[in-house]
PDB file of C-alpha atoms in Angstrom:
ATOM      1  CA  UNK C   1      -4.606  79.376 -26.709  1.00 51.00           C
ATOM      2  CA  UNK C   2      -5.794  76.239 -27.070  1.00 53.00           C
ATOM      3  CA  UNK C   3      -4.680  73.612 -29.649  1.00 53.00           C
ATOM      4  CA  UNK C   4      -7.945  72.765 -31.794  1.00 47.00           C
ATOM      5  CA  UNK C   5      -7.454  70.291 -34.724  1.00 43.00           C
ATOM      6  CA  UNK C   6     -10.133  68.849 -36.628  1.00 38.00           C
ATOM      7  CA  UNK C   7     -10.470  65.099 -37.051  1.00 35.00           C
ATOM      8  CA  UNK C   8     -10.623  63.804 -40.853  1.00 31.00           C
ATOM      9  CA  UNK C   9      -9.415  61.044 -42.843  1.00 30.00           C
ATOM     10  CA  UNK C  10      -7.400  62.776 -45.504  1.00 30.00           C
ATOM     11  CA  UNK C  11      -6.304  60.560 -48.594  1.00 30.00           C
ATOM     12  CA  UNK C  12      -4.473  63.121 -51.694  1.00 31.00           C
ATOM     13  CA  UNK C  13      -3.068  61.876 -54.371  1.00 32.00           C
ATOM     14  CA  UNK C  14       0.676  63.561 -54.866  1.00 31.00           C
ATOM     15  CA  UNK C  15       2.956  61.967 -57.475  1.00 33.00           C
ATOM     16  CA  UNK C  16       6.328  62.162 -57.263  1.00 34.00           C
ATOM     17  CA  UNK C  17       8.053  64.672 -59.182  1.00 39.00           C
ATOM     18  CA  UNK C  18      11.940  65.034 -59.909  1.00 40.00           C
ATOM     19  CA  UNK C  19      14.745  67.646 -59.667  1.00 49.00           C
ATOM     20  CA  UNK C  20      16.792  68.321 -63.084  1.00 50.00           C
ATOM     21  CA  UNK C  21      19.837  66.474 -61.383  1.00 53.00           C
ATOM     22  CA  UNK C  22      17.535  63.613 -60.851  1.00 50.00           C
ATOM     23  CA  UNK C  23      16.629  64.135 -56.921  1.00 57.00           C
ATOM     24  CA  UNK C  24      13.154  63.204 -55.835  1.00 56.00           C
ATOM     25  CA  UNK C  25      11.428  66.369 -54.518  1.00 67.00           C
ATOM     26  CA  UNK C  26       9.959  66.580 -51.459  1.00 77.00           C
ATOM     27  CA  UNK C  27       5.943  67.286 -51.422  1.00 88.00           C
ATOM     28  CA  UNK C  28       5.989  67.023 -47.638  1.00 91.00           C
ATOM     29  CA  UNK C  29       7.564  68.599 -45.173  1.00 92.00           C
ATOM     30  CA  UNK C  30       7.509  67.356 -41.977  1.00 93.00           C
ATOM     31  CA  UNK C  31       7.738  69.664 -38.893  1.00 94.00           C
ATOM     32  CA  UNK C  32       9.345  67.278 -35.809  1.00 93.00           C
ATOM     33  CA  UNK C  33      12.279  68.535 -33.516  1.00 92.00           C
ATOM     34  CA  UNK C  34      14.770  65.847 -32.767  1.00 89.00           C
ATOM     35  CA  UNK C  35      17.870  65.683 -31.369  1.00 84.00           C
ATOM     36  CA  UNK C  36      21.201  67.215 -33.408  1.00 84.00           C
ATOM     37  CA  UNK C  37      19.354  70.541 -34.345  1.00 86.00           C
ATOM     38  CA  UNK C  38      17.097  68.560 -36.699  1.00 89.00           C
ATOM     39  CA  UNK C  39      13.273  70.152 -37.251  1.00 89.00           C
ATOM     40  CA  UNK C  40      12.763  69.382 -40.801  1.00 91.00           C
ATOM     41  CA  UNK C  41      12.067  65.959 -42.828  1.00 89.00           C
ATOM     42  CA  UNK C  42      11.000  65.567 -46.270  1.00 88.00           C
ATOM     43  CA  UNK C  43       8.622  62.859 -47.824  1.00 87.00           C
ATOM     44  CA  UNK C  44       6.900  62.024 -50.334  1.00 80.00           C
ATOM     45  CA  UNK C  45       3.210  61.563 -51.657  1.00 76.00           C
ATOM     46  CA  UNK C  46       1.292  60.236 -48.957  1.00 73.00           C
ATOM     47  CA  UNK C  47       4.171  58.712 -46.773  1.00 73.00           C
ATOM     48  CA  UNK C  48       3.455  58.754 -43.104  1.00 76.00           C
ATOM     49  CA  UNK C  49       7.257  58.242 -42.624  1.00 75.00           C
ATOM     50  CA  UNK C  50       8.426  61.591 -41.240  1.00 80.00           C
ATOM     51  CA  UNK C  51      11.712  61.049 -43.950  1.00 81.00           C
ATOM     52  CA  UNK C  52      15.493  62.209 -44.465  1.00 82.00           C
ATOM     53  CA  UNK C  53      16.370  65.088 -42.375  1.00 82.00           C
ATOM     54  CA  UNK C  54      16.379  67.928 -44.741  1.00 83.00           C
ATOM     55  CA  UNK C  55      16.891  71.405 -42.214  1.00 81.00           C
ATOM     56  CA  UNK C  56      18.635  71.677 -38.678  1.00 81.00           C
ATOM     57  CA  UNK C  57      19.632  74.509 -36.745  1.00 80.00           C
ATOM     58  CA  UNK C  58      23.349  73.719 -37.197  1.00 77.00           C
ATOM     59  CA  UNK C  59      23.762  73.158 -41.205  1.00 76.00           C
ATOM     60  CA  UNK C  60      21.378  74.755 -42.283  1.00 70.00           C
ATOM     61  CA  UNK C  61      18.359  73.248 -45.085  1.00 68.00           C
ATOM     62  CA  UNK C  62      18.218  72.283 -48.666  1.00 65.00           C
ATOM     63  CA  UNK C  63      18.285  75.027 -51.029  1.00 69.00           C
ATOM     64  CA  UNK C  64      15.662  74.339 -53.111  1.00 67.00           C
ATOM     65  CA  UNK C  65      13.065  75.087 -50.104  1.00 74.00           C
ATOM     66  CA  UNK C  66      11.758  78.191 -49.782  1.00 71.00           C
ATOM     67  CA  UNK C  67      12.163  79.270 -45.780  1.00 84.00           C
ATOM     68  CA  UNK C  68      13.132  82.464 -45.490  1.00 89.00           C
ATOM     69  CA  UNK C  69      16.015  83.401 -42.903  1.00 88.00           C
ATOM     70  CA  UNK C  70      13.843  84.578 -40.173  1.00 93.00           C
ATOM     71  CA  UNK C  71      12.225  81.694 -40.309  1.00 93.00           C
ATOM     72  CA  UNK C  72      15.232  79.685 -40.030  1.00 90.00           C
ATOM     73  CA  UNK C  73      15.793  81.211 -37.248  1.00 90.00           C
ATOM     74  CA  UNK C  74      12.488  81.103 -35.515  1.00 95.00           C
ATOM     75  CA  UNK C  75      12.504  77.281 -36.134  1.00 93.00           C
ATOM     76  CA  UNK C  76      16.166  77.444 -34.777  1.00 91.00           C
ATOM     77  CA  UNK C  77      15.224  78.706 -31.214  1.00 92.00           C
ATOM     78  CA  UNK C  78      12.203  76.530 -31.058  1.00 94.00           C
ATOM     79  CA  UNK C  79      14.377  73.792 -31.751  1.00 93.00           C
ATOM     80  CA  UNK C  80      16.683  74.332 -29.280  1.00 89.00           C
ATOM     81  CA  UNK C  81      14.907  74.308 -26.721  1.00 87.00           C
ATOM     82  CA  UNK C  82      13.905  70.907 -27.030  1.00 87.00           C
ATOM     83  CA  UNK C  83      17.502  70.112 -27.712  1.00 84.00           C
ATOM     84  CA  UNK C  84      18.724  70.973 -25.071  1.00 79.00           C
ATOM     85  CA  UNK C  85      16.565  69.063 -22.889  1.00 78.00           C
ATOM     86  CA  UNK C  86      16.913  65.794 -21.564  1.00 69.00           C
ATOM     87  CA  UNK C  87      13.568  63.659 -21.052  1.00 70.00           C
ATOM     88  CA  UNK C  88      13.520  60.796 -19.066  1.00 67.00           C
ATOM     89  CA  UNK C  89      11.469  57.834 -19.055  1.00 62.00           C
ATOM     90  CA  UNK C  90       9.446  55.901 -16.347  1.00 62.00           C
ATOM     91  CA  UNK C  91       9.102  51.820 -16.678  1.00 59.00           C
ATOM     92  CA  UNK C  92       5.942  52.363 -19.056  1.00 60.00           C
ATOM     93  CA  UNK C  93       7.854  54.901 -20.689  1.00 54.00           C
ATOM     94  CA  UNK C  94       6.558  57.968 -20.348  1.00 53.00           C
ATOM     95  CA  UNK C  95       8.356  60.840 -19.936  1.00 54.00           C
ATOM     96  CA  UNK C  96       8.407  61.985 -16.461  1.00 51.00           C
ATOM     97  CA  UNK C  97      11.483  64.004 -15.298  1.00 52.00           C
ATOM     98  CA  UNK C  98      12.631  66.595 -17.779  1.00 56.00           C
ATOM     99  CA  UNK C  99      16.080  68.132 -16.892  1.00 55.00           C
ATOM    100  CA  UNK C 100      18.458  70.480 -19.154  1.00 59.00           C
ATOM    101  CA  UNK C 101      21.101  68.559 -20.329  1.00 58.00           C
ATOM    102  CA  UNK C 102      23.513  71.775 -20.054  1.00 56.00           C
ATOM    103  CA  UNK C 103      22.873  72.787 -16.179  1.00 60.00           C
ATOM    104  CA  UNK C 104      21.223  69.675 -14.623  1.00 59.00           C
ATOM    105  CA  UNK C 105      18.275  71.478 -13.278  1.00 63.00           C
ATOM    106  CA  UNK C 106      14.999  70.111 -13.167  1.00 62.00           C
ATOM    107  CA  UNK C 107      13.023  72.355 -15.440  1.00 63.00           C
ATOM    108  CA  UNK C 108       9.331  72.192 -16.080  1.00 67.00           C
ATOM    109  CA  UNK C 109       8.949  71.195 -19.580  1.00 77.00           C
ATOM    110  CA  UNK C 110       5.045  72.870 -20.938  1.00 84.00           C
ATOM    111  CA  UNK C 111       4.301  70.774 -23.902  1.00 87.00           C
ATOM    112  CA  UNK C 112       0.966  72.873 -24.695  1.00 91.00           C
ATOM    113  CA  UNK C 113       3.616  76.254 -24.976  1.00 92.00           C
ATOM    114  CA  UNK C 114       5.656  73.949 -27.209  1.00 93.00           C
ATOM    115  CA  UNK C 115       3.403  72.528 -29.422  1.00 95.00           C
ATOM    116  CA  UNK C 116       1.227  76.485 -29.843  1.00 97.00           C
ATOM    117  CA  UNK C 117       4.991  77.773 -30.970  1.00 97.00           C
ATOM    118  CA  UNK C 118       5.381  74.590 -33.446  1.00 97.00           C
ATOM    119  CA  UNK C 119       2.117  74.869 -34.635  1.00 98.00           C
ATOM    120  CA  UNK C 120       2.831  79.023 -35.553  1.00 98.00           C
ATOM    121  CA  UNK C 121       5.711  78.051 -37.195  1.00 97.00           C
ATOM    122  CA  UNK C 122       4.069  75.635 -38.925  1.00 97.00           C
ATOM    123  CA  UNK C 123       1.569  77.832 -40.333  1.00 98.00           C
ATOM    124  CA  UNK C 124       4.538  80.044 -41.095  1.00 97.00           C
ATOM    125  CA  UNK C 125       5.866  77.848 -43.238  1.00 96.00           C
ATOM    126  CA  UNK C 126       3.065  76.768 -45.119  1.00 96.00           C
ATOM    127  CA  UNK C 127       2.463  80.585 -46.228  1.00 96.00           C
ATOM    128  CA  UNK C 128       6.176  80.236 -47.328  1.00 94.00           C
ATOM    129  CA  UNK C 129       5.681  77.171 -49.347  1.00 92.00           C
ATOM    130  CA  UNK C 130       2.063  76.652 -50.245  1.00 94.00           C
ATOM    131  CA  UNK C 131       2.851  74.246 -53.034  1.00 91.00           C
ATOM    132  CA  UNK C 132       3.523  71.866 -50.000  1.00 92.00           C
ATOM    133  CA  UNK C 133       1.627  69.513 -47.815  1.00 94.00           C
ATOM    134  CA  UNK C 134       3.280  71.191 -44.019  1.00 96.00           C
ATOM    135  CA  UNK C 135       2.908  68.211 -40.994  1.00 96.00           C
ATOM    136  CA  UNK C 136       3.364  68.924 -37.664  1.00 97.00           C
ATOM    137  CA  UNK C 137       4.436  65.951 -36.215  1.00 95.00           C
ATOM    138  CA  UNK C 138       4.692  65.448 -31.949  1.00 94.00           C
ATOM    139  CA  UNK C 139       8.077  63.725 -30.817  1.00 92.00           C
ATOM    140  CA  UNK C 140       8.496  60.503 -29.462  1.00 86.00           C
ATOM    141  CA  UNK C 141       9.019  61.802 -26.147  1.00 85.00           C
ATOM    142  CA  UNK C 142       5.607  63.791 -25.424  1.00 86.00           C
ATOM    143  CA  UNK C 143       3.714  61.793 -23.802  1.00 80.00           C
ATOM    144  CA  UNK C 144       1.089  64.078 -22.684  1.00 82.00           C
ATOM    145  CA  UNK C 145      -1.542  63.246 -25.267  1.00 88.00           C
ATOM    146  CA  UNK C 146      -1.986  67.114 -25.967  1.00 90.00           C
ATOM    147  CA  UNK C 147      -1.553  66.912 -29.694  1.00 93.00           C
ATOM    148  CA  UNK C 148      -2.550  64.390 -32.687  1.00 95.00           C
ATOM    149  CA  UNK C 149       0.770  62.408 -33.407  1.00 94.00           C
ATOM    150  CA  UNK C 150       0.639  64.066 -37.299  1.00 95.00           C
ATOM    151  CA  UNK C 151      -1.262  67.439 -37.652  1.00 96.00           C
ATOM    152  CA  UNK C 152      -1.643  68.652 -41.476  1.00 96.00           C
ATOM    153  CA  UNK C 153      -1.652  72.977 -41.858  1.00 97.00           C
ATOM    154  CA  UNK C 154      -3.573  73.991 -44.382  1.00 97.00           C
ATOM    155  CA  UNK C 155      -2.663  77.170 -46.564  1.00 96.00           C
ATOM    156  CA  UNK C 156      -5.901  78.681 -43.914  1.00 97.00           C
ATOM    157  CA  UNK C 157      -3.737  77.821 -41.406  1.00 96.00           C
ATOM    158  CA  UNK C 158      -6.559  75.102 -40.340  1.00 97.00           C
ATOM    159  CA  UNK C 159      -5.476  71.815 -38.719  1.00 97.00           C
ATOM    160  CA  UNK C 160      -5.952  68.769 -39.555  1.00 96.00           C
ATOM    161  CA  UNK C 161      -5.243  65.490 -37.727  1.00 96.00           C
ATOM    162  CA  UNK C 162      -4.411  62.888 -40.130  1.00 93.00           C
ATOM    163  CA  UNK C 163      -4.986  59.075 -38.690  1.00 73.00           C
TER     164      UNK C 163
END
């Protein structure tokens, strides 16, 4: 299934609002795997900053989100799969040789299956936490031009790309 976003220029207005103990909560979270386990980042209002590192596959997330465990664990897999890859770059740096980092094979890295599973996880979590903006955001290292570099979910589970 092809990856479909609309193309708007989104501008909300989110203000920041505080925890009890004084922490800043997050209004976005930002969907992004990176290296470590991370997949999670929080920001705030209208930040295009994907932000701290708030849930990885190896320490877990921050309370005071509301993911449930299986989708922990979905996110988990997904995750690791990009983890354990090792993408190498070409002298304009693009990503051209993809290898496990555990065997050494050459695998063939499908960034259209990747980003379908992200997105459906994405959409996941935004039924889990509606009160939040959800962003799929597409590593540094695809280079493929597939997706938008920051796609919004709505609570529809419509996409938006966000410039």
């Amino acid at each position: 299934m092809a990856i479909e976003p609309k193309k708007i220029n989104l501008t909300l207005g989110y203000s920041m609002v505080f925890e009890d103990d004084g922490d800043p909560k997050y209004n976005i979270l930002n969907i992004m795997p990176d290296y470590g386990g991370a997949y999670l980042w929080g920001a705030y209002n209208d930040s295009t900053y994907v932000g701290p590192n708030i849930a990885d596959s190896w320490s877990g997330y921050d309370n005071r989100l509301p993911i449930s465990e299986y989708l922990q664990e979905q996110f988990h897999h997904w995750q690791l799969q990009f983890d354990i890859t090792a993408f190498e770059f070409d002298q304009e740096g693009l990503a051209q040789i993809q290898a496990s980092k555990w065997s050494g094979q050459d695998i063939i890295w499908d960034w259209q299956k990747y980003h379908s599973e992200g997105i459906r996880l994405a959409r996941l979590l935004k039924q889990e936490a509606p009160d939040y903006r959800v962003i799929y955001v597409t590593p540094a290292e695809d280079c493929s031009g597939i997706m938008a570099d920051r796609t919004e979910v709505l609570l529809n589970g419509e996409l938006l790309v966000l410039d």
